[in-house]
Short mmCIF file of C-alpha atoms and ligand atoms in Angstrom, two decimals:
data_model
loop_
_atom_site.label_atom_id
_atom_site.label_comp_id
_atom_site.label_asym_id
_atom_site.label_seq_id
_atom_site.Cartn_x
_atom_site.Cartn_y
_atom_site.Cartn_z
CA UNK X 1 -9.31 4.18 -8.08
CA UNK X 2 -6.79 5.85 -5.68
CA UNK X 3 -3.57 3.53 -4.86
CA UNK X 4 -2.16 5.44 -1.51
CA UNK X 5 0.67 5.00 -1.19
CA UNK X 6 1.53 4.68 -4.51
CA UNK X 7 5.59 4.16 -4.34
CA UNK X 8 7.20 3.11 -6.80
CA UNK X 9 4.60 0.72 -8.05
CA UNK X 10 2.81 -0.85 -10.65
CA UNK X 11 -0.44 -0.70 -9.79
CA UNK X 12 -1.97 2.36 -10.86
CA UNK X 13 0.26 1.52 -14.72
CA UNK X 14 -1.69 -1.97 -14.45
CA UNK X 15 -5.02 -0.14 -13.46
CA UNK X 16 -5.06 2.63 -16.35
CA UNK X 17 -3.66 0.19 -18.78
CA UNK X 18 -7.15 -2.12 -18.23
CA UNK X 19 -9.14 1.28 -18.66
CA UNK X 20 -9.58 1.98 -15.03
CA UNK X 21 -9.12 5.95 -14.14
CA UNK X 22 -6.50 5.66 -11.57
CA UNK X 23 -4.50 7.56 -9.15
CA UNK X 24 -1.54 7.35 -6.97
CA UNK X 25 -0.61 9.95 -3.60
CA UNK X 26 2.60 9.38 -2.13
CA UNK X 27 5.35 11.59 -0.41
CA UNK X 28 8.15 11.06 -2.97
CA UNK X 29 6.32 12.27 -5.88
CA UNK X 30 6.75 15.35 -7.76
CA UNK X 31 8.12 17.46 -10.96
CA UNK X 32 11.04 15.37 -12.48
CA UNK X 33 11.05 11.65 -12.81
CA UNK X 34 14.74 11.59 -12.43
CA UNK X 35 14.36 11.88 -8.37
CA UNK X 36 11.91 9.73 -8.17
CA UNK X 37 13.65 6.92 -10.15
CA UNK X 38 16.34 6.91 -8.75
CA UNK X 39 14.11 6.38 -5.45
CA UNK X 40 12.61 3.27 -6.78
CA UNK X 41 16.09 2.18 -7.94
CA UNK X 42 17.21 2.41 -4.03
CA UNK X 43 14.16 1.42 -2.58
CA UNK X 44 14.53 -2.20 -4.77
CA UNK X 45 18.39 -2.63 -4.10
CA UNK X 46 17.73 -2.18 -0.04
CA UNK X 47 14.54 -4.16 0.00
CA UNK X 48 16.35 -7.22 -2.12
CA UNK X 49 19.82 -7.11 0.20
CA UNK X 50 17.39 -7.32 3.02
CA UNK X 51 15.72 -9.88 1.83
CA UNK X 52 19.00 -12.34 1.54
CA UNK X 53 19.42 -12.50 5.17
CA UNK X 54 15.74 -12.98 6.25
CA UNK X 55 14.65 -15.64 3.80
CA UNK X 56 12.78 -17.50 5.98
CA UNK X 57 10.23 -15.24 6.82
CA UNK X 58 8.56 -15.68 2.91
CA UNK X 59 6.90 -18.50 1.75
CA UNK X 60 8.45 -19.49 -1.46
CA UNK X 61 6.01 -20.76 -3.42
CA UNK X 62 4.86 -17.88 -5.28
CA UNK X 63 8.17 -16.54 -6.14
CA UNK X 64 11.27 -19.18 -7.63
CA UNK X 65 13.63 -17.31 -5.29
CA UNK X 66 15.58 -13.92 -4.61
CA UNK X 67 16.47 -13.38 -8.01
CA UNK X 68 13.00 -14.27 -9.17
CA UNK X 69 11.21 -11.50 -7.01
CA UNK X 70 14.25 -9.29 -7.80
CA UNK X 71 13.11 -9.20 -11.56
CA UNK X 72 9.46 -8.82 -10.75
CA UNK X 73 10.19 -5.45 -8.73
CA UNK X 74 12.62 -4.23 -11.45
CA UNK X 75 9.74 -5.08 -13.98
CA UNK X 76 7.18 -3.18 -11.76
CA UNK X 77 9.40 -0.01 -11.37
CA UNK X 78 9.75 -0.03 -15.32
CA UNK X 79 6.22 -0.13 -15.76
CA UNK X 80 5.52 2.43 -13.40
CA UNK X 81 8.37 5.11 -14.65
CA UNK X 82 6.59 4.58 -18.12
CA UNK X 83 3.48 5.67 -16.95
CA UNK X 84 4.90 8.07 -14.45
CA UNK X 85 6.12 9.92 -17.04
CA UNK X 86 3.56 9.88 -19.85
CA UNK X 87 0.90 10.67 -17.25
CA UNK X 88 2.36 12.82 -14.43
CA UNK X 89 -1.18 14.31 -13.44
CA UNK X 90 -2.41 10.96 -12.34
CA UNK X 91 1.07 10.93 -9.80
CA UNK X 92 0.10 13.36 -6.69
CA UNK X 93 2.41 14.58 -3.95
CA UNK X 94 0.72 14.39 -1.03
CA UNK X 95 0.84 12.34 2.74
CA UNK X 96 -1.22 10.37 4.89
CA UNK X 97 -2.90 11.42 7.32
CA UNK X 98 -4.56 14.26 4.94
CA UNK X 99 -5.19 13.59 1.18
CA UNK X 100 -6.16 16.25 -1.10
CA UNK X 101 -9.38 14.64 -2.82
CA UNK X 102 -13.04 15.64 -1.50
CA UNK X 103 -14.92 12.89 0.18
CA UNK X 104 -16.68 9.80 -1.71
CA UNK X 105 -14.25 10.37 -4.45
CA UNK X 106 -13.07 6.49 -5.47
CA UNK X 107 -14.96 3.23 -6.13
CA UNK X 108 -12.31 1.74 -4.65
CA UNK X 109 -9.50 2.75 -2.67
CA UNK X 110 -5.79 0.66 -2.08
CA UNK X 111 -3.16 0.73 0.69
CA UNK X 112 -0.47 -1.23 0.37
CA UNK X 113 2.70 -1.64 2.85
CA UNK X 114 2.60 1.13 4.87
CA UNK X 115 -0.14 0.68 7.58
CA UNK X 116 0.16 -2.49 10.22
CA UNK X 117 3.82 -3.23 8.03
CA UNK X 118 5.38 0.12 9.57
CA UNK X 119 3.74 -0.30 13.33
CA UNK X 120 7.19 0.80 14.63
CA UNK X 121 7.64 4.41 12.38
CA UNK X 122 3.87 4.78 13.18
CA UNK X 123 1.96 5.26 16.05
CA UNK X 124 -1.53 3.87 16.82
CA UNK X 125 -2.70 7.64 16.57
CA UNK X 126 -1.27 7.83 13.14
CA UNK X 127 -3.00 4.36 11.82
CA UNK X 128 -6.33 5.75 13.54
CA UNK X 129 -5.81 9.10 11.51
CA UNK X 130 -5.06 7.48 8.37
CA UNK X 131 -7.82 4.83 7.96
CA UNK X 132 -10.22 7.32 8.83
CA UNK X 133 -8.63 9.97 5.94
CA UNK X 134 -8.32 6.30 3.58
CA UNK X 135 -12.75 5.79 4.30
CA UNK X 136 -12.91 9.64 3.94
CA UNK X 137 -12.64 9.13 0.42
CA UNK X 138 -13.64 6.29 -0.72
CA UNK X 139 -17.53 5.86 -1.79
CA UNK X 140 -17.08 2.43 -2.75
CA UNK X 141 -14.52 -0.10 -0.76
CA UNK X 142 -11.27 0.24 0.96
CA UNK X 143 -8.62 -2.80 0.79
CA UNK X 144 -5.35 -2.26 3.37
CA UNK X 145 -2.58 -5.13 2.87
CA UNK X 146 -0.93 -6.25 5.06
CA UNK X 147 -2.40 -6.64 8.20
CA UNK X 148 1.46 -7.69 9.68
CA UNK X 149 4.42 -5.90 10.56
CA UNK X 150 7.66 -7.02 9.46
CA UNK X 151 8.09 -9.76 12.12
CA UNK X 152 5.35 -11.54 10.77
CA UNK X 153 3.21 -10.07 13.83
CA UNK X 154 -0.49 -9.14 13.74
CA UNK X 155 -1.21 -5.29 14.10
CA UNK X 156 -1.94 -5.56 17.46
CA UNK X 157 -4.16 -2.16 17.12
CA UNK X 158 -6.38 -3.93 14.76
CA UNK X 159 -9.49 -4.56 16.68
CA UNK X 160 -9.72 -0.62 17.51
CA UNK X 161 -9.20 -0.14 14.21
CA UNK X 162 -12.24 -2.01 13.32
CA UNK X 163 -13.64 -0.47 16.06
CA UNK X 164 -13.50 2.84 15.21
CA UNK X 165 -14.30 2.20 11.36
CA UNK X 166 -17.38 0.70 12.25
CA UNK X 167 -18.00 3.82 14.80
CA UNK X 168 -17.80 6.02 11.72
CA UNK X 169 -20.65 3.93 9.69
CA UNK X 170 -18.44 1.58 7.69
CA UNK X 171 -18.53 -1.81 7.57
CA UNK X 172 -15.44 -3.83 7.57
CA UNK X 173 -13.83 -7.34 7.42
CA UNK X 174 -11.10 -9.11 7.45
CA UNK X 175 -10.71 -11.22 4.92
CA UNK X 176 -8.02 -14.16 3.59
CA UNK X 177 -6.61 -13.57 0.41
CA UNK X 178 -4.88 -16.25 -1.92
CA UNK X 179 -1.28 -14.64 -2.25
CA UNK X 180 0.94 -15.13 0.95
CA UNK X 181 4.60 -13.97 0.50
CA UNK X 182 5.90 -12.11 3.42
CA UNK X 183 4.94 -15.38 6.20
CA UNK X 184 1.97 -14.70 7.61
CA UNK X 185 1.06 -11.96 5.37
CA UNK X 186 -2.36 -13.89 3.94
CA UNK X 187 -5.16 -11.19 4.72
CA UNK X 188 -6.83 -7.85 3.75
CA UNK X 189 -8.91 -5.80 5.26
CA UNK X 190 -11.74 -4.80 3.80
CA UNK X 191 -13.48 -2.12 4.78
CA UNK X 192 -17.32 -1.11 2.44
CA UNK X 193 -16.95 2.72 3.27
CA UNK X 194 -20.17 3.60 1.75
CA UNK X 195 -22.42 4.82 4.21
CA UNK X 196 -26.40 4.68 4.26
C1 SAM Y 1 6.89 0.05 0.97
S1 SAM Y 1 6.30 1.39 -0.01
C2 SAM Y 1 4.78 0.68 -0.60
C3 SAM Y 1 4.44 1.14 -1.98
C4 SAM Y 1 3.36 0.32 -2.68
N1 SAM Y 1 2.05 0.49 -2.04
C5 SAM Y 1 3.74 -1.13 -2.74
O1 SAM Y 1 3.07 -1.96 -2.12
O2 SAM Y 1 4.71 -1.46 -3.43
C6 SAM Y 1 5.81 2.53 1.24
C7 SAM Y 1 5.54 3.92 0.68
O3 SAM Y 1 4.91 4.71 1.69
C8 SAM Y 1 5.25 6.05 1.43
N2 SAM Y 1 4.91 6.86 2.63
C9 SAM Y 1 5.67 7.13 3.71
N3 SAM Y 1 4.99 7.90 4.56
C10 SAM Y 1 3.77 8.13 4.01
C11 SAM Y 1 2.61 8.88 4.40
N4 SAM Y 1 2.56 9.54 5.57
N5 SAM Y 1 1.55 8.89 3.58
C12 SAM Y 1 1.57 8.22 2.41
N6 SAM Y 1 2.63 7.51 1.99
C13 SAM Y 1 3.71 7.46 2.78
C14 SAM Y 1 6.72 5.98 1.09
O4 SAM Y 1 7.16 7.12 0.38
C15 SAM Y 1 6.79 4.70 0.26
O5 SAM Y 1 6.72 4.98 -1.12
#
């Protein structure tokens, strides 16, 4: 499995722990797990103070409250330093729109709160470039969550973005899944990058 981007994140801990092989690419890794930390440690203090003064844009039934979500991330982070650092190797450096992996190289390939969240940092170019690189290599399935930007809003580049996925052979679909935090934020897309 290849979780791009990784962050700061439990995932790929949570993957290798239940036997999966598992990888993570994102722009903040590299030798040290000091810098990175302390990363994660920023990255949870800005997203929790901004969280105070836009409550109502969650739905809060999956979470008690701030403080509740607060302890989940600061769990997650812990479990992904811990396996950060016994398992650098499985940790690479590396940026979207060009990972370093040959094609057809995961069963199943993750991208979590970067594309359609960040519309504003990146262009429609960019989100064109990266799902391609995302299909590139993945021989099994592609998942991208969310399909909203931080307003709550629909990517509103996300029917060329089917578009062009299908262009390149894939199939995809957007599907609803059963964990809505962020309002609006209750679909995937899912994209079978196996071609015939
Ligand atoms: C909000 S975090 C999401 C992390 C994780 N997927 C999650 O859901 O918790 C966004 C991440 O995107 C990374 N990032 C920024 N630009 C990137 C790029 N061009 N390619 C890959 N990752 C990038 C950042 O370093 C940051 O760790």
């Amino acid at each position: 499995m290849l979780d791009c981007p990784g962050g700061a994140s439990g995932f790929v801990a949570g993957a290798r722990a239940r036997g999966a092989e598992a990888y993570a690419v994102d722009p903040v890794y590299g030798p040290g797990v000091e810098r990175v930390a302390e990363r994660g440690r920023q990255d949870v203090r800005r997203a929790m103070s901004a969280l105070d003064d836009v409550t109502d844009l969650y739905v809060w039934d999956v979470y008690d409250g701030p403080a509740d979500v607060a302890s989940h991330r600061w769990a997650a982070l812990g479990r992904f330093l811990a396996d950060y650092t016994a398992s650098p190797g499985q940790y690479l450096p590396a940026a979207l729109p060009r990972l370093p992996f040959p094609d057809d190289s995961f069963d199943l390939v993750v991208s979590g709160h970067l594309l359609c969240l960040y519309a504003e940092e990146f262009d429609h170019a960019f989100h064109v470039q990266a799902l391609r690189e995302l299909c590139r290599v993945a021989r099994g399935e592609l998942r991208l969550f969310p399909l909203v930007d931080f307003g709550t809003q629909r990517y509103d580049g996300l029917d060329d973005l089917l578009l062009d996925v299908e262009r390149a052979g894939h199939d995809p679909s957007i599907r609803s899944v059963d964990f809505e935090f962020q309002r609006g934020a209750d679909e995937c897309l899912v994209v079978d990058a196996a071609t015939d």
